[in-house]
Coordinates of C-alpha atoms in Angstrom, one line a residue:
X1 CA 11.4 6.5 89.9
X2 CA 12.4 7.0 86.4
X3 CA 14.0 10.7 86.5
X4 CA 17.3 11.6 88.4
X5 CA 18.5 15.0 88.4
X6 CA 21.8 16.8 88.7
X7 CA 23.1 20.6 88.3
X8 CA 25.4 20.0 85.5
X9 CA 28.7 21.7 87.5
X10 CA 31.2 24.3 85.9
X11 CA 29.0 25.4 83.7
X12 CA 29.4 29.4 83.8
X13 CA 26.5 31.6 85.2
X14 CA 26.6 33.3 82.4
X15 CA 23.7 32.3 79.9
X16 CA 23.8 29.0 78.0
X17 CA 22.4 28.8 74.4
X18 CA 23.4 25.6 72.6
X19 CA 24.2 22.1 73.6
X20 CA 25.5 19.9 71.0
X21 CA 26.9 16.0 71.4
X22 CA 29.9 15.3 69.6
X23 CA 31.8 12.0 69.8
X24 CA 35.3 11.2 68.7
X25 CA 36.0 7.3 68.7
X26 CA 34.6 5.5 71.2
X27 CA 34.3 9.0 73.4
X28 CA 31.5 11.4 74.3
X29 CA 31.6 15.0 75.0
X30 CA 29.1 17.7 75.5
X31 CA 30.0 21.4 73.5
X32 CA 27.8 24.1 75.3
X33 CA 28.2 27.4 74.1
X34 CA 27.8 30.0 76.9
X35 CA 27.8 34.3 76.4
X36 CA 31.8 34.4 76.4
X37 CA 33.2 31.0 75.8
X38 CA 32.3 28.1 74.2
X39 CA 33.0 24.8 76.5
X40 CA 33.6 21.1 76.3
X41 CA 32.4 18.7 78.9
X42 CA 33.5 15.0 79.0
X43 CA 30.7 13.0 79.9
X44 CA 32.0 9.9 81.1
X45 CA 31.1 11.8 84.3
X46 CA 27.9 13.6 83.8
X47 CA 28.4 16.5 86.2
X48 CA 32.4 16.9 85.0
X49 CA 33.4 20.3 84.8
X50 CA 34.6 21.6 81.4
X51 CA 37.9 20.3 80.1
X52 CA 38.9 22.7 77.7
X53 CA 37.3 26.3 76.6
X54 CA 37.6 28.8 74.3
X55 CA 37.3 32.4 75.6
X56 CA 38.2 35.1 72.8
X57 CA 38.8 38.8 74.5
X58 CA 36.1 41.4 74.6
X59 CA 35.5 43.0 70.7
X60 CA 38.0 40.6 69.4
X61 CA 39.5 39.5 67.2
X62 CA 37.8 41.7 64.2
X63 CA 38.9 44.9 66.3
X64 CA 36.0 46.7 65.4
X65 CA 33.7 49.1 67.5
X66 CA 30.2 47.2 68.3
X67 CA 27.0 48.8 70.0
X68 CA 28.2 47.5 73.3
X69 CA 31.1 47.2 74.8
X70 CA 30.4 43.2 75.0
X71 CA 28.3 42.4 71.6
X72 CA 31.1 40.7 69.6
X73 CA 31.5 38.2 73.1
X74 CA 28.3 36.8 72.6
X75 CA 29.6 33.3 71.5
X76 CA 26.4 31.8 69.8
X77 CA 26.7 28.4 69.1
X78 CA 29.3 26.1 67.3
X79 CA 29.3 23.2 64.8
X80 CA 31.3 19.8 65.4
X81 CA 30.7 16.8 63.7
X82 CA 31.9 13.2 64.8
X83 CA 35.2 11.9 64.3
X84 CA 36.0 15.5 62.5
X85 CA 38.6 18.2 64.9
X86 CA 37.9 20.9 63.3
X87 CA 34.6 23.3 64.0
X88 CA 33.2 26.5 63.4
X89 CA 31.5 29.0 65.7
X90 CA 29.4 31.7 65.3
X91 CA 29.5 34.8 67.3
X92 CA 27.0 37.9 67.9
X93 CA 27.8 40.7 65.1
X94 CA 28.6 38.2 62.3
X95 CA 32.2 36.9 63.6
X96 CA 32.6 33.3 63.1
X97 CA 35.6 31.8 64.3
X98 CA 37.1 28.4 63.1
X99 CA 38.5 26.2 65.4
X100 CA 40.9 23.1 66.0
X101 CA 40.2 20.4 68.9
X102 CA 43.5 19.7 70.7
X103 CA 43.7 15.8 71.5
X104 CA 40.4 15.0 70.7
X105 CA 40.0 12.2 72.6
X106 CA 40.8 13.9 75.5
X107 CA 40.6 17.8 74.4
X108 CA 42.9 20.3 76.3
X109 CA 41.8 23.1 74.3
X110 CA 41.6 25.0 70.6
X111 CA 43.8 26.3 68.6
X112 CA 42.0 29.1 66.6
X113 CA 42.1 29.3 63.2
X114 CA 40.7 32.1 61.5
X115 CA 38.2 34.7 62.4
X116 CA 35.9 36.2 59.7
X117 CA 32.6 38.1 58.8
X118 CA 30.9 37.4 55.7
X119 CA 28.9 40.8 55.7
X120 CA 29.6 44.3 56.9
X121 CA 28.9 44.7 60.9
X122 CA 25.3 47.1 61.5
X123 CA 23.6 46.7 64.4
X124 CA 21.1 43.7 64.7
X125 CA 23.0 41.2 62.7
X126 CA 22.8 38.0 65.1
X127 CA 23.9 34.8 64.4
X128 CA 21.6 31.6 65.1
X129 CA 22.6 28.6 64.4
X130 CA 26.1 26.8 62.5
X131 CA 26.4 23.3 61.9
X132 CA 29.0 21.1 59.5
X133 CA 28.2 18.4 56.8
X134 CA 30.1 17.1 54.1
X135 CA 30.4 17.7 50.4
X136 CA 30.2 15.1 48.1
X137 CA 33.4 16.1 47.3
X138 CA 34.9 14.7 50.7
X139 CA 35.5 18.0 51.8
X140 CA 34.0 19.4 55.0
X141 CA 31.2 22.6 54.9
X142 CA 29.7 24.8 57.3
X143 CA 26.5 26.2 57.5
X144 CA 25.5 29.4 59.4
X145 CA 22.3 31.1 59.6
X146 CA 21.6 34.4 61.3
X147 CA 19.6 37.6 60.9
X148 CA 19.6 41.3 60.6
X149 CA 16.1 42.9 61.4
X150 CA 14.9 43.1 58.1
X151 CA 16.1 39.9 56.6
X152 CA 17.7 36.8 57.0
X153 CA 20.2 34.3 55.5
X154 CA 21.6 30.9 55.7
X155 CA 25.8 30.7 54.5
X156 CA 27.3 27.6 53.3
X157 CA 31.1 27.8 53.7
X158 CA 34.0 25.9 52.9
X159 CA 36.1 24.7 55.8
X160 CA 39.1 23.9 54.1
X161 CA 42.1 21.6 54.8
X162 CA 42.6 22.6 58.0
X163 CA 39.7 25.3 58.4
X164 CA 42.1 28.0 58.2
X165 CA 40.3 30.0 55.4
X166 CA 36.6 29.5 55.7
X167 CA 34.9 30.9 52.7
X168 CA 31.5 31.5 51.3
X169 CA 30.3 29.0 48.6
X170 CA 26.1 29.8 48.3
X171 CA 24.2 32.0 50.5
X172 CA 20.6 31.7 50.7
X173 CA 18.6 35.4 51.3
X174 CA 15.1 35.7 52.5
X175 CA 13.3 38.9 53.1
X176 CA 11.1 37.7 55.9
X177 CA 12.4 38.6 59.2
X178 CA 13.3 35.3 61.2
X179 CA 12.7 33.3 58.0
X180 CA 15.4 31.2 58.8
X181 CA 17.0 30.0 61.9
X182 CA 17.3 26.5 63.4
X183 CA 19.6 24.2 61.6
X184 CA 20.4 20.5 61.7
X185 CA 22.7 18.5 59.4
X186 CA 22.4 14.8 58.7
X187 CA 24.2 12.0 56.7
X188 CA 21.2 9.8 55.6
X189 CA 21.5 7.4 52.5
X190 CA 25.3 7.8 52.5
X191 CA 24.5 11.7 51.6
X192 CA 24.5 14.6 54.1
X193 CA 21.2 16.8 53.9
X194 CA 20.6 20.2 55.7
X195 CA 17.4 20.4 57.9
X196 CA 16.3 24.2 58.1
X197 CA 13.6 26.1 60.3
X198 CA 12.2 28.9 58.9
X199 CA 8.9 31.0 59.7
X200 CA 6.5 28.6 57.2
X201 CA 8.1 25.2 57.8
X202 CA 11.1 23.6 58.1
X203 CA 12.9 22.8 54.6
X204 CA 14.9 20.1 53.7
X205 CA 18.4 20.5 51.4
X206 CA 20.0 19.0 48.7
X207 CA 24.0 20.1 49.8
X208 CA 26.1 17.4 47.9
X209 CA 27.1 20.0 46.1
X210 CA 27.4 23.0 48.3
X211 CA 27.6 25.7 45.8
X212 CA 24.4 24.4 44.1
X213 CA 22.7 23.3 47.2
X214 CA 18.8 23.3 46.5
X215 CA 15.5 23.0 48.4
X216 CA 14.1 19.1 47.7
X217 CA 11.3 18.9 50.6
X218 CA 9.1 21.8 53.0
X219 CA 7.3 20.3 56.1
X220 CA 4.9 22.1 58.3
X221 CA 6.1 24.8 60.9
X222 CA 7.9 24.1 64.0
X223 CA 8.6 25.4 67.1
X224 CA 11.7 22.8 67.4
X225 CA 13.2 20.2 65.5
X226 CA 15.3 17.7 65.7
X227 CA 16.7 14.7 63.4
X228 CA 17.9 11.0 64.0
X229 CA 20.0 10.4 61.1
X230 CA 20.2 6.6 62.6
X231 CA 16.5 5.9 62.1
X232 CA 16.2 8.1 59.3
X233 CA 13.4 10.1 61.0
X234 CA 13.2 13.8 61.6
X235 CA 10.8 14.5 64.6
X236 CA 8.9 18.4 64.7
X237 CA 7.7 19.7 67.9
X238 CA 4.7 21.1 66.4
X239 CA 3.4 24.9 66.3
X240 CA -0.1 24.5 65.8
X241 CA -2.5 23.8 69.0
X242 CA -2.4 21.3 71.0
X243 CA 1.0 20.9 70.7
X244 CA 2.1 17.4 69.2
X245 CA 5.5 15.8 68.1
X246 CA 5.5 15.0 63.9
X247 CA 7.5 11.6 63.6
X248 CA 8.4 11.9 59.9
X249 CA 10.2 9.5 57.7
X250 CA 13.2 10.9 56.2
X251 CA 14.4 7.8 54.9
X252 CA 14.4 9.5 51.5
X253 CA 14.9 13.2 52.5
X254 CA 13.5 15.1 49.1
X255 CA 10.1 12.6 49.9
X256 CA 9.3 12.9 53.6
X257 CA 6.6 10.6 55.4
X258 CA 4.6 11.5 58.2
X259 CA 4.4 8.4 60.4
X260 CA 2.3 9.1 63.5
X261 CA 2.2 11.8 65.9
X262 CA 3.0 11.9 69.7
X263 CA 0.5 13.5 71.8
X264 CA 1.5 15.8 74.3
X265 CA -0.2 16.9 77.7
X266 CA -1.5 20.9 77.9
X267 CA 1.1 23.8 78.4
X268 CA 3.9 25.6 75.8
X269 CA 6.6 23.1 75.0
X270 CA 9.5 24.4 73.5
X271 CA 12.2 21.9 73.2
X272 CA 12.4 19.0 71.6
X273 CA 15.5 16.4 71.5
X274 CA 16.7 12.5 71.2
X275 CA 18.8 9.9 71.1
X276 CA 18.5 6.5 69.6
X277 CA 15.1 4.8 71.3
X278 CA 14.6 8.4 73.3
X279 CA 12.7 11.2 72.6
X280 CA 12.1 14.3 75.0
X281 CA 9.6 17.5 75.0
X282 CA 10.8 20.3 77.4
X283 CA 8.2 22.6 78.8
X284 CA 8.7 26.5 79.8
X285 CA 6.6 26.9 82.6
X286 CA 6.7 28.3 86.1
X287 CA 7.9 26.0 89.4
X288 CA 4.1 26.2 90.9
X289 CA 2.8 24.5 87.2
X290 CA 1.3 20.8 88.2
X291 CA 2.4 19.8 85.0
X292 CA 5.4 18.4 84.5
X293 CA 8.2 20.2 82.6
X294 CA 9.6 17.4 80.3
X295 CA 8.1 14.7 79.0
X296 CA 10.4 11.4 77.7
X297 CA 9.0 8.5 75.1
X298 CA 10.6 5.2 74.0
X299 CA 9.8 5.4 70.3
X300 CA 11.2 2.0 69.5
X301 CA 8.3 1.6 67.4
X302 CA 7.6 5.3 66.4
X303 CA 3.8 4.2 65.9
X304 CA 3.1 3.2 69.0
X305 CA 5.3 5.7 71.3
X306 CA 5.3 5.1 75.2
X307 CA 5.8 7.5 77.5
X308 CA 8.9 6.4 80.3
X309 CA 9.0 9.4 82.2
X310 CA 7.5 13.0 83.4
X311 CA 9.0 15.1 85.3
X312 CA 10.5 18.5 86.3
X313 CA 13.5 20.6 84.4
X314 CA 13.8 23.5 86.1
X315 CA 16.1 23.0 89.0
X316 CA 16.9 26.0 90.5
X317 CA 16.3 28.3 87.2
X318 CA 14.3 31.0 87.4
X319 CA 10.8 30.2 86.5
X320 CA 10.7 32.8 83.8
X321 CA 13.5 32.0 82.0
X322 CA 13.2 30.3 78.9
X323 CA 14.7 26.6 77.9
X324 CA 17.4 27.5 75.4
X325 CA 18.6 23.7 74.6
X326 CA 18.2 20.5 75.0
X327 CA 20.6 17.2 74.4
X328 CA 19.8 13.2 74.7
X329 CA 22.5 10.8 74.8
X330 CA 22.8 6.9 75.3
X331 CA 25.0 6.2 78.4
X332 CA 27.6 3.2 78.6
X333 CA 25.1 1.9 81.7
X334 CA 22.6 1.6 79.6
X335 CA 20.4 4.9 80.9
X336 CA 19.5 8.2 78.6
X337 CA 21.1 11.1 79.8
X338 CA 19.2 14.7 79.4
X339 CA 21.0 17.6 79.0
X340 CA 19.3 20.5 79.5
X341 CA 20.1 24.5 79.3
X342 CA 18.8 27.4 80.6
X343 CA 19.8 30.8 80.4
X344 CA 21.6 30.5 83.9
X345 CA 22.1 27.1 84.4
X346 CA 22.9 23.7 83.3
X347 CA 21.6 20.3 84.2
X348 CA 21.5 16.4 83.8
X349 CA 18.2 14.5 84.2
X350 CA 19.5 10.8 84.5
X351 CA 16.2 8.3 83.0
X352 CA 16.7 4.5 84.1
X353 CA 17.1 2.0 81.3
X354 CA 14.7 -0.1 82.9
X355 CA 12.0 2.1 82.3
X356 CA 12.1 1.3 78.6
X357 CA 10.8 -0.9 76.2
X358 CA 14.2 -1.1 75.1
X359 CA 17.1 0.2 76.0
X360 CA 18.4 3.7 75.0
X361 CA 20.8 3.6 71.7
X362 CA 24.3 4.0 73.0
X363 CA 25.4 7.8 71.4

C-alpha cells in the first residue's frame, strides 16, 4: 500500500484556507492559516500540534466597525519565504499584518509588526492570496491580491528592514470581478518572478523591479497552479474538460514551454501541489464516489509521468466541503508527505518512497 493517512492534530476546527511550506536551515515547518489565527507546525513529526500562533482580537487592530462582529478575524493566508523571519498576512476587510518569526529554527511565536490597509474598508473587500519575493535590489516585497465585488487588484509592497512599515510600491487594477487571485512567487534564473491566476489565464511577472513590475508571459486558464522553482517547471491543473495537468517549462519565465500533459481519471479536481519528484491532484467529491480523491505522479521525467498512488482525502470531512489547500514535502525518510486542508479539518497522507521511480526531493 502506497497511501498512509493521518488527521493532522491541533489543527483548530475552525476552517482552514492556506498551507504553505516554509523552511529555515536545515528545518521544515508547515504555516496553515485558519479563520482566527494563523499557525505553525513543525514537521519533524507529521501530526505535531502547532508550536507557535498568532491570534489577533476580534475587529483588531484597525479598530474599525466591520459588517460582522467577526469579519476583520478572518485571517486569510500569509507569505513566508525560506531562510527569511519576517512575513506578511492578509486578513478579511483589507488588514494585512506584518509579522516577525521568534527563533526560527524552533519558533515560539510572532512579534507583530505593523498592521495596515491599503484601501478604504466597504463591504466585500476580501483578501486572497500574499506571498514574498525579492527585489533586485536585495530587499524583500510582498505581494497581495484580493477583491471587492466589482474589481480586483494585485499590491506589491515593500517589506522593509524589519517589515515594520509595509508600503505600496505598484498596484495592478482589473475591472473583471475575480480577475485575479491565486498567487505563487519563484526565484528561477537567479531572478524572482510572480505567478498569477486570473479569470483568462495565469500570467507570469517581471518583479526585479517592483515598482515597474510588468506582464512578460499569459498561459491558459487554471483551476490551480502550482510552481517548482527547482525544476524550473510551473504545473496548471487545467480548466477545460477532461481535466489534465499542463507541465510547462518555465526555465525562461517571459518564454514558457508546454512539455506534456498528465492525464487525469473523470470527476472535478481542484487541487493541485508538489514537491521535488511529486506531484498531486486533489478531488472534491463525496465519500460514496468510487473514484479516488487524489491522485500522486513521479514526474522524474515530466514526459513520461507515472502514477505512484490513488487514494482517498477526505478523512472524516464532510463530503461537501470543498479542498481549500494542498502541500507536498520531501521527508528525511525518504517518503512525500501530503498535506491536505479542508474547511474543518487537517490531514497528512504519508506515500512510501518505494513506490517511486525515484525518490521524493527532500523539501
Amino acid at each position: 500500500r502506497c497511501v498512509g493517512v493521518g488527521r493532522q492534530d491541533g489543527c483548530d476546527t475552525a476552517r482552514i484556507y492556506r498551507l504553505k511550506p516554509w523552511r529555515y536551515g536545515t528545518k521544515q515547518f508547515l504555516f496553515a492559516s485558519t479563520w482566527t489565527s494563523l499557525n505553525v507546525y513543525d514537521i519533524t513529526s507529521p501530526t505535531s500540534p502547532p508550536t507557535a500562533q498568532l491570534i489577533l482580537p476580534a475587529n483588531q487592530p484597525w479598530g474599525q466597525t466591520p459588517p460582522t462582529t467577526d469579519w476583520d478575524e478572518l485571517q486569510w493566508d500569509a507569505a513566508v519565504a525560506d531562510d527569511y523571519d519576517y512575513g506578511i498576512a492578509m486578513f478579511q476587510h483589507y488588514g494585512w499584518v506584518s509579522f516577525k518569526i521568534n527563533n526560527p529554527t524552533s519558533p515560539t511565536g510572532f512579534t507583530l509588526k505593523k498592521a495596515v490597509r491599503f484601501a478604504s474598508p466597504d463591504s466585500g473587500f476580501r483578501p486572497t492570496y500574499a506571498r514574498l519575493f525579492r527585489g533586485a535590489d536585495g530587499q524583500w516585497y510582498a505581494a497581495g491580491s484580493y477583491l471587492n465585488g466589482t474589481s480586483s487588484a494585485v499590491a506589491i509592497v515593500s517589506m522593509g528592514a524589519d517589515a515594520s512599515n509595509p508600503q505600496v510600491v505598484k498596484t495592478f487594477v482589473s475591472t473583471e470581478v475575480g480577475s485575479t487571485s491565486e498567487l505563487e512567487s519563484a526565484e528561477i534564473g537567479g531572478q524572482w518572478w510572480l505567478f498569477a491566476k486570473r479569470t483568462n489565464g495565469v500570467a507570469i511577472f517581471n518583479v526585479a523591479n517592483p515598482a515597474n513590475a510588468f506582464e512578460v508571459a499569459a498561459l491558459p486558464p487554471a483551476v490551480d497552479f502550482f510552481v517548482d522553482a527547482a525544476s524550473a517547471r510551473l504545473y496548471l491543473l487545467d480548466a477545460a474538460t477532461p481535466q489534465r495537468i499542463r507541465v510547462v517549462d518555465i526555465a525562461n519565465p517571459a518564454a514558457p514551454v508546454e512539455r506534456s500533459l498528465i492525464s487525469l481519471q473523470v470527476g472535478s479536481y481542484v487541487g493541485v501541489a508538489g514537491d521535488g519528484n511529486v506531484v498531486v491532484a486533489a478531488k472534491r467529491s463525496p465519500e460514496y464516489d468510487p473514484v479516488p480523491h487524489m491522485q500522486a505522479f513521479s514526474v522524474v521525467d515530466p514526459a513520461t509521468p507515472v502514477e505512484v498512488a490513488a487514494g482517498e482525502l477526505n478523512l472524516s470531512a464532510h463530503p461537501d466541503e470543498l479542498l481549500a489547500d494542498l502541500a507536498v514535502l520531501g521527508a528525511s525518510d525518504g517518503n512525500a508527505r501530503i498535506y491536505r486542508a479542508a474547511y474543518s479539518i487537517g490531514s497528512v497522507t504519508t506515500l512510501s518512497a518505494t513506490c517511486f521511480p525515484d525518490p521524493p526531493r527532500l523539501a
